Amino acid sequence: MYEGVVQDLIDELGLLPGIGPKSAQRIAFHLLAADGGDVRRLVDALTEVKARVRFCEICGNVAESEECRVCRDPRRSTAVICVVEEPKDVVAVERTREFRGRYHVLGGAINPIDNVGPDDLRIKELLTRLADGVVQEVILAMDPNVEGEATATYLARLLGPMGLRVTRLASGLPVGGDLEYADEVTLGRAFEGRRVVGG
Amino acid sequence: MYEGVVQDLIDELGLLPGIGPKSAQRIAFHLLAADGGDVRRLVDALTEVKARVRFCEICGNVAESEECRVCRDPRRSTAVICVVEEPKDVVAVERTREFRGRYHVLGGAINPIDNVGPDDLRIKELLTRLADGVVQEVILAMDPNVEGEATATYLARLLGPMGLRVTRLASGLPVGGDLEYADEVTLGRAFEGRRVVGG
């Protein structure tokens, strides 16, 4: 429909997650009209990321050198490992400023529909890290959905016999949320996990 | 929050229209995990578009040479010009296969809020094209919204005294739509523009 190179760009943009054909067209025409410098910066950012970013050899987080920022930081405790699905989950946990241990990024969750099994995740690497007995606690911080729960259950069974403390993040009402609008599963979890606060 | 180059990419992606910070992050991590070849093709498409695409010297449509595909096509009538806001509107009209004339792309619509006046649009270029008397009809195909209507009204007043036929696309019920769900303005336009079909 469009002159060749414009259609090529629309096609390539349409392959990105969450970008449909209409958004791809909108972005392509935005870039066509944009300043050459803006497009240059986007191209440079893409090129740099592919050239410089790799994955931390220890934890699997994104890194610009062999080890990521967290694994390089000597102030972070080596006694606790927080296991997450993706590098972006590391960022989410870091934002809380609650956690001062290390991470382990699985690279996904068990998902039979997408054909992702335990062997496709960085579970062997996790077991290797646990072998020397330094780690005291493993926090399972998978997403609270079917795939995340399945992965957490699998890991809990695998790590249980190793004599470590294995914990899972609490489920319950989101802070700032409204009880009336909570779905029944979340509200059920909130009841299950209720705490004594007085009396 | 992220290692430098990853954050740079997220920032650049976040500048694109319709991409919020969450989508930018999602796309960045998709690209991080993607095959180097996929990213290369996106980078090439971006680079090619900026290097090769320009705007047609006659009509303002996107083009890979001095003149766009439509203006170069000798089978297209020179007696009718369809005036549109953006190059993507050319594609929308072309898809109907109803129109065999030429186009004129204004590059936007009159919009006082965004400080776009008639002088910011390619209206002088349109008048130049009309000067030799070859064009018999000008179809105003602006968007049926406030800015589009304002632009069409402005152009209708400007072109009216030139002795051309000046037409505007029909407003009415969208085909496949449902009368019950039509907004009152559209339904009102459909009444105004009703046609005799029998009797």
mmCIF file of C-alpha atoms in Angstrom:
data_model
loop_
_atom_site.group_PDB
_atom_site.id
_atom_site.type_symbol
_atom_site.label_atom_id
_atom_site.label_comp_id
_atom_site.label_asym_id
_atom_site.label_seq_id
_atom_site.Cartn_x
_atom_site.Cartn_y
_atom_site.Cartn_z
ATOM 1 C CA MET A 1 0.000 0.000 0.000
ATOM 2 C CA TYR A 2 2.826 2.397 0.871
ATOM 3 C CA GLU A 3 6.006 3.112 -0.989
ATOM 4 C CA GLY A 4 8.371 0.197 -0.263
ATOM 5 C CA VAL A 5 10.564 1.480 2.578
ATOM 6 C CA VAL A 6 7.636 2.989 4.495
ATOM 7 C CA GLN A 7 5.811 -0.354 4.339
ATOM 8 C CA ASP A 8 9.003 -2.134 5.484
ATOM 9 C CA LEU A 9 9.157 0.103 8.536
ATOM 10 C CA ILE A 10 5.447 -0.425 9.301
ATOM 11 C CA ASP A 11 5.967 -4.197 9.027
ATOM 12 C CA GLU A 12 8.980 -4.179 11.341
ATOM 13 C CA LEU A 13 7.245 -1.971 13.926
ATOM 14 C CA GLY A 14 4.188 -4.254 13.774
ATOM 15 C CA LEU A 15 6.328 -7.151 15.035
ATOM 16 C CA LEU A 16 6.938 -5.405 18.369
ATOM 17 C CA PRO A 17 4.803 -6.547 21.309
ATOM 18 C CA GLY A 18 1.622 -4.531 21.814
ATOM 19 C CA ILE A 19 1.966 -2.690 18.482
ATOM 20 C CA GLY A 20 -0.883 -3.434 16.071
ATOM 21 C CA PRO A 21 -0.968 -2.406 12.394
ATOM 22 C CA LYS A 22 -2.649 0.944 13.176
ATOM 23 C CA SER A 23 -0.097 1.896 15.845
ATOM 24 C CA ALA A 24 2.730 0.778 13.568
ATOM 25 C CA GLN A 25 1.415 3.076 10.835
ATOM 26 C CA ARG A 26 1.032 5.948 13.292
ATOM 27 C CA ILE A 27 4.579 5.529 14.611
ATOM 28 C CA ALA A 28 6.010 5.209 11.084
ATOM 29 C CA PHE A 29 4.396 8.483 9.971
ATOM 30 C CA HIS A 30 5.518 10.145 13.193
ATOM 31 C CA LEU A 31 9.094 9.090 12.431
ATOM 32 C CA LEU A 32 8.775 10.208 8.802
ATOM 33 C CA ALA A 33 7.837 13.684 9.935
ATOM 34 C CA ALA A 34 10.297 13.677 12.861
ATOM 35 C CA ASP A 35 13.620 15.404 12.979
ATOM 36 C CA GLY A 36 16.495 13.286 11.611
ATOM 37 C CA GLY A 37 18.234 13.599 14.997
ATOM 38 C CA ASP A 38 15.328 11.986 16.853
ATOM 39 C CA VAL A 39 15.392 8.954 14.576
ATOM 40 C CA ARG A 40 19.191 8.824 14.828
ATOM 41 C CA ARG A 41 18.957 8.659 18.639
ATOM 42 C CA LEU A 42 16.430 5.801 18.462
ATOM 43 C CA VAL A 43 18.630 3.918 15.991
ATOM 44 C CA ASP A 44 21.672 4.477 18.219
ATOM 45 C CA ALA A 45 19.816 3.302 21.322
ATOM 46 C CA LEU A 46 18.763 0.105 19.508
ATOM 47 C CA THR A 47 22.238 -0.535 18.182
ATOM 48 C CA GLU A 48 23.912 0.163 21.535
ATOM 49 C CA VAL A 49 21.570 -2.125 23.417
ATOM 50 C CA LYS A 50 22.252 -5.042 21.099
ATOM 51 C CA ALA A 51 25.991 -4.343 21.085
ATOM 52 C CA ARG A 52 26.504 -3.775 24.797
ATOM 53 C CA VAL A 53 23.816 -5.482 26.829
ATOM 54 C CA ARG A 54 24.202 -9.080 27.798
ATOM 55 C CA PHE A 55 22.946 -11.169 30.658
ATOM 56 C CA CYS A 56 24.719 -11.451 34.020
ATOM 57 C CA GLU A 57 26.651 -14.720 34.202
ATOM 58 C CA ILE A 58 25.597 -15.203 37.816
ATOM 59 C CA CYS A 59 21.947 -14.202 38.039
ATOM 60 C CA GLY A 60 20.724 -13.746 34.441
ATOM 61 C CA ASN A 61 19.755 -10.093 34.936
ATOM 62 C CA VAL A 62 20.600 -7.601 32.176
ATOM 63 C CA ALA A 63 24.186 -6.361 32.519
ATOM 64 C CA GLU A 64 26.691 -4.245 30.662
ATOM 65 C CA SER A 65 29.616 -6.380 31.848
ATOM 66 C CA GLU A 66 30.012 -10.024 32.885
ATOM 67 C CA GLU A 67 28.169 -9.366 36.104
ATOM 68 C CA CYS A 68 25.169 -7.114 36.715
ATOM 69 C CA ARG A 69 25.026 -4.134 39.028
ATOM 70 C CA VAL A 70 23.470 -6.120 41.899
ATOM 71 C CA CYS A 71 25.895 -9.062 41.714
ATOM 72 C CA ARG A 72 28.850 -6.632 41.609
ATOM 73 C CA ASP A 73 27.663 -4.765 44.720
ATOM 74 C CA PRO A 74 29.551 -6.091 47.788
ATOM 75 C CA ARG A 75 27.031 -4.491 50.166
ATOM 76 C CA ARG A 76 24.248 -6.831 49.004
ATOM 77 C CA SER A 77 23.683 -9.911 51.173
ATOM 78 C CA THR A 78 24.641 -13.244 49.625
ATOM 79 C CA ALA A 79 22.453 -15.134 52.108
ATOM 80 C CA VAL A 80 19.133 -14.376 50.383
ATOM 81 C CA ILE A 81 18.208 -14.923 46.739
ATOM 82 C CA CYS A 82 15.009 -13.522 45.269
ATOM 83 C CA VAL A 83 13.939 -15.627 42.272
ATOM 84 C CA VAL A 84 12.025 -13.705 39.588
ATOM 85 C CA GLU A 85 10.765 -14.464 36.088
ATOM 86 C CA GLU A 86 12.208 -11.575 34.077
ATOM 87 C CA PRO A 87 14.810 -8.796 34.369
ATOM 88 C CA LYS A 88 12.008 -6.229 34.611
ATOM 89 C CA ASP A 89 10.862 -7.918 37.824
ATOM 90 C CA VAL A 90 14.293 -7.127 39.323
ATOM 91 C CA VAL A 91 13.565 -3.469 38.675
ATOM 92 C CA ALA A 92 10.109 -3.763 40.264
ATOM 93 C CA VAL A 93 11.578 -5.298 43.452
ATOM 94 C CA GLU A 94 14.446 -2.782 43.526
ATOM 95 C CA ARG A 95 11.916 0.049 43.471
ATOM 96 C CA THR A 96 10.488 -1.134 46.815
ATOM 97 C CA ARG A 97 13.914 -0.609 48.481
ATOM 98 C CA GLU A 98 12.903 -3.496 50.797
ATOM 99 C CA PHE A 99 15.286 -6.130 49.523
ATOM 100 C CA ARG A 100 19.056 -6.095 50.009
ATOM 101 C CA GLY A 101 19.929 -9.613 48.801
ATOM 102 C CA ARG A 102 20.740 -11.000 45.363
ATOM 103 C CA TYR A 103 18.509 -12.073 42.481
ATOM 104 C CA HIS A 104 18.085 -15.023 40.193
ATOM 105 C CA VAL A 105 16.267 -14.431 36.894
ATOM 106 C CA LEU A 106 14.608 -17.568 35.491
ATOM 107 C CA GLY A 107 13.919 -16.129 32.047
ATOM 108 C CA GLY A 108 10.199 -16.937 32.159
ATOM 109 C CA ALA A 109 7.753 -19.248 33.898
ATOM 110 C CA ILE A 110 6.581 -22.805 33.303
ATOM 111 C CA ASN A 111 3.911 -22.596 30.609
ATOM 112 C CA PRO A 112 2.843 -25.802 28.856
ATOM 113 C CA ILE A 113 0.769 -23.878 26.275
ATOM 114 C CA ASP A 114 3.838 -21.971 25.072
ATOM 115 C CA ASN A 115 5.902 -25.127 25.475
ATOM 116 C CA VAL A 116 8.078 -23.699 28.272
ATOM 117 C CA GLY A 117 9.147 -26.408 30.721
ATOM 118 C CA PRO A 118 11.553 -26.361 33.716
ATOM 119 C CA ASP A 119 14.500 -27.150 31.422
ATOM 120 C CA ASP A 120 13.918 -23.922 29.488
ATOM 121 C CA LEU A 121 14.373 -21.837 32.644
ATOM 122 C CA ARG A 122 17.605 -21.045 34.495
ATOM 123 C CA ILE A 123 16.875 -23.574 37.240
ATOM 124 C CA LYS A 124 20.114 -25.577 36.924
ATOM 125 C CA GLU A 125 22.025 -22.314 37.392
ATOM 126 C CA LEU A 126 20.000 -21.630 40.550
ATOM 127 C CA LEU A 127 20.841 -25.067 41.994
ATOM 128 C CA THR A 128 24.532 -24.445 41.272
ATOM 129 C CA ARG A 129 24.373 -21.168 43.211
ATOM 130 C CA LEU A 130 22.763 -22.924 46.172
ATOM 131 C CA ALA A 131 25.342 -25.752 46.284
ATOM 132 C CA ASP A 132 27.903 -24.070 48.572
ATOM 133 C CA GLY A 133 25.432 -23.536 51.443
ATOM 134 C CA VAL A 134 25.924 -19.746 51.688
ATOM 135 C CA VAL A 135 22.306 -19.000 50.763
ATOM 136 C CA GLN A 136 19.911 -19.296 53.710
ATOM 137 C CA GLU A 137 16.653 -18.184 52.112
ATOM 138 C CA VAL A 138 15.140 -18.326 48.640
ATOM 139 C CA ILE A 139 12.235 -15.956 48.044
ATOM 140 C CA LEU A 140 9.982 -17.098 45.196
ATOM 141 C CA ALA A 141 8.759 -13.876 43.590
ATOM 142 C CA MET A 142 7.014 -15.208 40.494
ATOM 143 C CA ASP A 143 3.943 -13.413 39.121
ATOM 144 C CA PRO A 144 0.730 -14.301 41.021
ATOM 145 C CA ASN A 145 -0.848 -15.995 37.979
ATOM 146 C CA VAL A 146 -1.241 -19.626 36.847
ATOM 147 C CA GLU A 147 2.222 -19.883 35.256
ATOM 148 C CA GLY A 148 3.919 -18.112 38.163
ATOM 149 C CA GLU A 149 2.177 -20.311 40.730
ATOM 150 C CA ALA A 150 3.101 -23.471 38.799
ATOM 151 C CA THR A 151 6.734 -22.376 38.682
ATOM 152 C CA ALA A 152 6.760 -21.493 42.397
ATOM 153 C CA THR A 153 5.220 -24.851 43.301
ATOM 154 C CA TYR A 154 7.783 -26.675 41.174
ATOM 155 C CA LEU A 155 10.683 -24.775 42.765
ATOM 156 C CA ALA A 156 9.293 -25.159 46.292
ATOM 157 C CA ARG A 157 9.232 -28.956 45.848
ATOM 158 C CA LEU A 158 12.724 -28.958 44.358
ATOM 159 C CA LEU A 159 14.287 -26.719 47.021
ATOM 160 C CA GLY A 160 12.300 -27.954 50.028
ATOM 161 C CA PRO A 161 14.553 -30.954 50.794
ATOM 162 C CA MET A 162 17.713 -28.793 50.636
ATOM 163 C CA GLY A 163 17.217 -27.435 54.165
ATOM 164 C CA LEU A 164 16.781 -23.795 53.080
ATOM 165 C CA ARG A 165 14.043 -21.384 54.024
ATOM 166 C CA VAL A 166 11.836 -21.119 50.912
ATOM 167 C CA THR A 167 9.277 -18.304 50.963
ATOM 168 C CA ARG A 168 6.672 -16.924 48.556
ATOM 169 C CA LEU A 169 5.536 -13.275 48.352
ATOM 170 C CA ALA A 170 2.256 -12.567 50.155
ATOM 171 C CA SER A 171 -0.942 -12.357 48.152
ATOM 172 C CA GLY A 172 -3.695 -10.003 49.324
ATOM 173 C CA LEU A 173 -5.410 -6.702 48.775
ATOM 174 C CA PRO A 174 -3.303 -4.154 46.887
ATOM 175 C CA VAL A 175 -2.518 -1.105 49.029
ATOM 176 C CA GLY A 176 -4.723 1.797 47.994
ATOM 177 C CA GLY A 177 -7.226 -0.629 46.499
ATOM 178 C CA ASP A 178 -10.875 -1.008 47.347
ATOM 179 C CA LEU A 179 -12.217 -4.126 49.056
ATOM 180 C CA GLU A 180 -15.458 -3.889 47.105
ATOM 181 C CA TYR A 181 -13.644 -4.140 43.776
ATOM 182 C CA ALA A 182 -11.175 -6.885 44.759
ATOM 183 C CA ASP A 183 -11.701 -10.116 42.809
ATOM 184 C CA GLU A 184 -12.783 -13.095 44.893
ATOM 185 C CA VAL A 185 -9.480 -14.958 44.549
ATOM 186 C CA THR A 186 -7.467 -11.997 45.839
ATOM 187 C CA LEU A 187 -9.941 -11.406 48.670
ATOM 188 C CA GLY A 188 -9.837 -15.126 49.510
ATOM 189 C CA ARG A 189 -6.022 -14.966 49.666
ATOM 190 C CA ALA A 190 -6.267 -11.878 51.899
ATOM 191 C CA PHE A 191 -8.445 -13.848 54.341
ATOM 192 C CA GLU A 192 -6.134 -16.865 54.268
ATOM 193 C CA GLY A 193 -3.107 -14.687 54.949
ATOM 194 C CA ARG A 194 -4.741 -12.497 57.641
ATOM 195 C CA ARG A 195 -2.498 -11.434 60.553
ATOM 196 C CA VAL A 196 -3.060 -10.823 64.237
ATOM 197 C CA VAL A 197 -2.687 -7.096 64.850
ATOM 198 C CA GLY A 198 -3.981 -6.720 68.430
ATOM 199 C CA GLY A 199 -5.997 -8.191 71.329
ATOM 200 C CA MET B 1 16.643 2.256 37.281
ATOM 201 C CA TYR B 2 18.104 0.146 34.468
ATOM 202 C CA GLU B 3 21.667 -0.160 33.286
ATOM 203 C CA GLY B 4 22.402 2.926 31.147
ATOM 204 C CA VAL B 5 21.833 1.764 27.580
ATOM 205 C CA VAL B 6 18.640 -0.126 28.428
ATOM 206 C CA GLN B 7 17.219 3.008 30.046
ATOM 207 C CA ASP B 8 18.265 5.058 27.005
ATOM 208 C CA LEU B 9 16.305 2.720 24.738
ATOM 209 C CA ILE B 10 13.253 2.826 27.028
ATOM 210 C CA ASP B 11 13.412 6.640 27.023
ATOM 211 C CA GLU B 12 13.662 6.816 23.220
ATOM 212 C CA LEU B 13 10.806 4.334 22.696
ATOM 213 C CA GLY B 14 8.688 6.282 25.186
ATOM 214 C CA LEU B 15 8.864 9.339 22.905
ATOM 215 C CA LEU B 16 6.930 7.521 20.151
ATOM 216 C CA PRO B 17 3.208 8.292 19.846
ATOM 217 C CA GLY B 18 0.956 5.933 21.807
ATOM 218 C CA ILE B 19 3.870 4.309 23.676
ATOM 219 C CA GLY B 20 3.731 4.843 27.442
ATOM 220 C CA PRO B 21 6.529 4.003 29.886
ATOM 221 C CA LYS B 22 5.182 0.459 30.479
ATOM 222 C CA SER B 23 4.948 -0.345 26.749
ATOM 223 C CA ALA B 24 8.391 1.161 26.187
ATOM 224 C CA GLN B 25 9.815 -1.136 28.870
ATOM 225 C CA ARG B 26 8.030 -4.150 27.401
ATOM 226 C CA ILE B 27 9.315 -3.428 23.897
ATOM 227 C CA ALA B 28 12.850 -2.802 25.170
ATOM 228 C CA PHE B 29 12.962 -6.163 26.943
ATOM 229 C CA HIS B 30 11.459 -7.858 23.910
ATOM 230 C CA LEU B 31 14.268 -6.395 21.788
ATOM 231 C CA LEU B 32 16.889 -7.377 24.363
ATOM 232 C CA ALA B 33 15.779 -10.989 24.146
ATOM 233 C CA ALA B 34 15.201 -10.851 20.366
ATOM 234 C CA ASP B 35 17.474 -12.235 17.745
ATOM 235 C CA GLY B 36 20.187 -9.776 16.607
ATOM 236 C CA GLY B 37 18.828 -10.054 13.043
ATOM 237 C CA ASP B 38 15.360 -8.837 14.065
ATOM 238 C CA VAL B 39 16.794 -5.711 15.658
ATOM 239 C CA ARG B 40 19.091 -5.204 12.665
ATOM 240 C CA ARG B 41 16.075 -5.241 10.320
ATOM 241 C CA LEU B 42 14.251 -2.660 12.461
ATOM 242 C CA VAL B 43 17.346 -0.451 12.538
ATOM 243 C CA ASP B 44 17.733 -0.792 8.754
ATOM 244 C CA ALA B 45 14.066 0.038 8.144
ATOM 245 C CA LEU B 46 14.401 3.184 10.287
ATOM 246 C CA THR B 47 17.621 4.244 8.589
ATOM 247 C CA GLU B 48 16.278 3.577 5.077
ATOM 248 C CA VAL B 49 13.086 5.511 5.704
ATOM 249 C CA LYS B 50 14.974 8.592 6.849
ATOM 250 C CA ALA B 51 17.505 8.286 4.031
ATOM 251 C CA ARG B 52 15.125 7.606 1.151
ATOM 252 C CA VAL B 53 11.650 8.906 1.896
ATOM 253 C CA ARG B 54 10.781 12.474 1.096
ATOM 254 C CA PHE B 55 7.613 14.290 0.225
ATOM 255 C CA CYS B 56 6.254 14.561 -3.318
ATOM 256 C CA GLU B 57 7.025 17.996 -4.776
ATOM 257 C CA ILE B 58 3.591 18.166 -6.379
ATOM 258 C CA CYS B 59 1.128 16.784 -3.837
ATOM 259 C CA GLY B 60 3.033 16.406 -0.554
ATOM 260 C CA ASN B 61 2.438 12.660 -0.291
ATOM 261 C CA VAL B 62 5.333 10.417 0.820
ATOM 262 C CA ALA B 63 7.560 9.520 -2.103
ATOM 263 C CA GLU B 64 10.827 7.790 -2.834
ATOM 264 C CA SER B 65 11.636 10.130 -5.715
ATOM 265 C CA GLU B 66 10.735 13.749 -6.570
ATOM 266 C CA GLU B 67 7.179 12.721 -7.371
ATOM 267 C CA CYS B 68 5.021 10.139 -5.624
ATOM 268 C CA ARG B 69 3.530 7.033 -7.188
ATOM 269 C CA VAL B 70 0.149 8.689 -7.862
ATOM 270 C CA CYS B 71 1.556 11.866 -9.425
ATOM 271 C CA ARG B 72 3.864 9.770 -11.661
ATOM 272 C CA ASP B 73 0.968 7.608 -12.907
ATOM 273 C CA PRO B 74 -0.208 8.946 -16.313
ATOM 274 C CA ARG B 75 -3.483 6.959 -16.078
ATOM 275 C CA ARG B 76 -4.689 9.075 -13.148
ATOM 276 C CA SER B 77 -7.007 11.934 -14.061
ATOM 277 C CA THR B 78 -5.582 15.436 -13.628
ATOM 278 C CA ALA B 79 -9.085 16.942 -13.595
ATOM 279 C CA VAL B 80 -9.908 15.971 -9.995
ATOM 280 C CA ILE B 81 -7.884 16.633 -6.846
ATOM 281 C CA CYS B 82 -8.745 15.018 -3.544
ATOM 282 C CA VAL B 83 -7.447 17.166 -0.677
ATOM 283 C CA VAL B 84 -6.506 15.222 2.491
ATOM 284 C CA GLU B 85 -4.835 16.063 5.771
ATOM 285 C CA GLU B 86 -2.073 13.441 5.947
ATOM 286 C CA PRO B 87 -0.257 10.919 3.717
ATOM 287 C CA LYS B 88 -2.022 8.093 5.563
ATOM 288 C CA ASP B 89 -5.350 9.472 4.318
ATOM 289 C CA VAL B 90 -4.120 8.927 0.742
ATOM 290 C CA VAL B 91 -3.716 5.252 1.590
ATOM 291 C CA ALA B 92 -7.216 5.125 3.098
ATOM 292 C CA VAL B 93 -8.772 6.618 -0.075
ATOM 293 C CA GLU B 94 -6.660 4.391 -2.342
ATOM 294 C CA ARG B 95 -8.002 1.335 -0.526
ATOM 295 C CA THR B 96 -11.555 2.177 -1.649
ATOM 296 C CA ARG B 97 -10.462 1.914 -5.353
ATOM 297 C CA GLU B 98 -13.172 4.547 -6.014
ATOM 298 C CA PHE B 99 -10.927 7.455 -6.849
ATOM 299 C CA ARG B 100 -8.802 7.765 -9.995
ATOM 300 C CA GLY B 101 -7.698 11.407 -9.708
ATOM 301 C CA ARG B 102 -4.752 13.069 -7.964
ATOM 302 C CA TYR B 103 -4.208 14.077 -4.338
ATOM 303 C CA HIS B 104 -3.097 17.079 -2.391
ATOM 304 C CA VAL B 105 -1.778 16.516 1.141
ATOM 305 C CA LEU B 106 -2.185 19.532 3.407
ATOM 306 C CA GLY B 107 0.076 18.248 6.177
ATOM 307 C CA GLY B 108 -2.553 18.694 8.903
ATOM 308 C CA ALA B 109 -5.725 20.647 9.661
ATOM 309 C CA ILE B 110 -6.433 24.107 11.028
ATOM 310 C CA ASN B 111 -6.172 23.800 14.800
ATOM 311 C CA PRO B 112 -5.926 26.987 16.874
ATOM 312 C CA ILE B 113 -5.185 25.026 20.081
ATOM 313 C CA ASP B 114 -2.030 23.507 18.564
ATOM 314 C CA ASN B 115 -1.317 26.828 16.840
ATOM 315 C CA VAL B 116 -1.804 25.448 13.305
ATOM 316 C CA GLY B 117 -3.214 28.088 10.967
ATOM 317 C CA PRO B 118 -3.839 28.087 7.172
ATOM 318 C CA ASP B 119 -0.272 29.301 6.526
ATOM 319 C CA ASP B 120 1.125 26.148 8.156
ATOM 320 C CA LEU B 121 -0.695 23.934 5.643
ATOM 321 C CA ARG B 122 0.162 23.357 1.962
ATOM 322 C CA ILE B 123 -2.648 25.623 0.770
ATOM 323 C CA LYS B 124 -0.473 27.975 -1.353
ATOM 324 C CA GLU B 125 0.794 24.880 -3.208
ATOM 325 C CA LEU B 126 -2.816 23.824 -3.838
ATOM 326 C CA LEU B 127 -3.703 27.225 -5.306
ATOM 327 C CA THR B 128 -0.659 27.022 -7.597
ATOM 328 C CA ARG B 129 -1.849 23.624 -8.881
ATOM 329 C CA LEU B 130 -5.303 25.052 -9.597
ATOM 330 C CA ALA B 131 -3.987 28.096 -11.479
ATOM 331 C CA ASP B 132 -3.807 26.551 -14.983
ATOM 332 C CA GLY B 133 -7.509 25.633 -15.078
ATOM 333 C CA VAL B 134 -6.958 21.878 -15.741
ATOM 334 C CA VAL B 135 -8.575 20.866 -12.458
ATOM 335 C CA GLN B 136 -12.381 20.760 -12.641
ATOM 336 C CA GLU B 137 -13.232 19.425 -9.186
ATOM 337 C CA VAL B 138 -11.673 19.611 -5.729
ATOM 338 C CA ILE B 139 -12.905 16.996 -3.247
ATOM 339 C CA LEU B 140 -12.397 18.075 0.366
ATOM 340 C CA ALA B 141 -11.671 14.849 2.241
ATOM 341 C CA MET B 142 -10.677 16.193 5.637
ATOM 342 C CA ASP B 143 -11.488 14.192 8.791
ATOM 343 C CA PRO B 144 -15.131 14.651 9.931
ATOM 344 C CA ASN B 145 -14.095 16.345 13.199
ATOM 345 C CA VAL B 146 -13.888 19.962 14.373
ATOM 346 C CA GLU B 147 -10.442 20.672 12.866
ATOM 347 C CA GLY B 148 -11.292 18.919 9.606
ATOM 348 C CA GLU B 149 -14.597 20.785 9.260
ATOM 349 C CA ALA B 150 -12.884 24.104 9.973
ATOM 350 C CA THR B 151 -10.270 23.382 7.308
ATOM 351 C CA ALA B 152 -12.918 22.294 4.776
ATOM 352 C CA THR B 153 -14.980 25.416 5.441
ATOM 353 C CA TYR B 154 -11.893 27.614 5.009
ATOM 354 C CA LEU B 155 -10.947 25.910 1.727
ATOM 355 C CA ALA B 156 -14.541 25.952 0.413
ATOM 356 C CA ARG B 157 -14.655 29.750 0.896
ATOM 357 C CA LEU B 158 -11.244 30.179 -0.701
ATOM 358 C CA LEU B 159 -11.932 27.943 -3.731
ATOM 359 C CA GLY B 160 -15.620 28.816 -4.224
ATOM 360 C CA PRO B 161 -15.012 31.982 -6.301
ATOM 361 C CA MET B 162 -12.572 30.143 -8.632
ATOM 362 C CA GLY B 163 -15.371 28.534 -10.664
ATOM 363 C CA LEU B 164 -14.458 24.937 -9.730
ATOM 364 C CA ARG B 165 -16.734 22.246 -8.411
ATOM 365 C CA VAL B 166 -15.847 21.931 -4.701
ATOM 366 C CA THR B 167 -17.271 18.886 -2.925
ATOM 367 C CA ARG B 168 -17.064 17.384 0.551
ATOM 368 C CA LEU B 169 -17.259 13.667 1.427
ATOM 369 C CA ALA B 170 -20.707 12.557 2.623
ATOM 370 C CA SER B 171 -21.311 12.170 6.347
ATOM 371 C CA GLY B 172 -23.758 9.525 7.542
ATOM 372 C CA LEU B 173 -24.129 6.095 9.055
ATOM 373 C CA PRO B 174 -21.071 3.878 8.696
ATOM 374 C CA VAL B 175 -21.792 0.796 6.594
ATOM 375 C CA GLY B 176 -22.206 -2.250 8.826
ATOM 376 C CA GLY B 177 -23.028 0.040 11.745
ATOM 377 C CA ASP B 178 -26.143 0.010 13.870
ATOM 378 C CA LEU B 179 -28.653 2.886 13.800
ATOM 379 C CA GLU B 180 -29.366 2.432 17.492
ATOM 380 C CA TYR B 181 -25.728 3.076 18.420
ATOM 381 C CA ALA B 182 -25.092 5.982 16.035
ATOM 382 C CA ASP B 183 -24.325 9.240 17.813
ATOM 383 C CA GLU B 184 -26.882 12.001 17.310
ATOM 384 C CA VAL B 185 -24.627 14.177 15.153
ATOM 385 C CA THR B 186 -23.931 11.331 12.704
ATOM 386 C CA LEU B 187 -27.597 10.355 12.625
ATOM 387 C CA GLY B 188 -28.546 14.005 12.070
ATOM 388 C CA ARG B 189 -26.100 14.195 9.143
ATOM 389 C CA ALA B 190 -27.568 10.977 7.732
ATOM 390 C CA PHE B 191 -31.031 12.606 7.752
ATOM 391 C CA GLU B 192 -29.765 15.818 6.180
ATOM 392 C CA GLY B 193 -28.003 13.893 3.420
ATOM 393 C CA ARG B 194 -30.832 11.436 2.720
ATOM 394 C CA ARG B 195 -31.369 10.449 -0.921
ATOM 395 C CA VAL B 196 -34.375 9.549 -3.024
ATOM 396 C CA VAL B 197 -34.152 5.847 -3.822
ATOM 397 C CA GLY B 198 -37.611 5.139 -5.317
ATOM 398 C CA GLY B 199 -41.220 6.230 -5.860
#
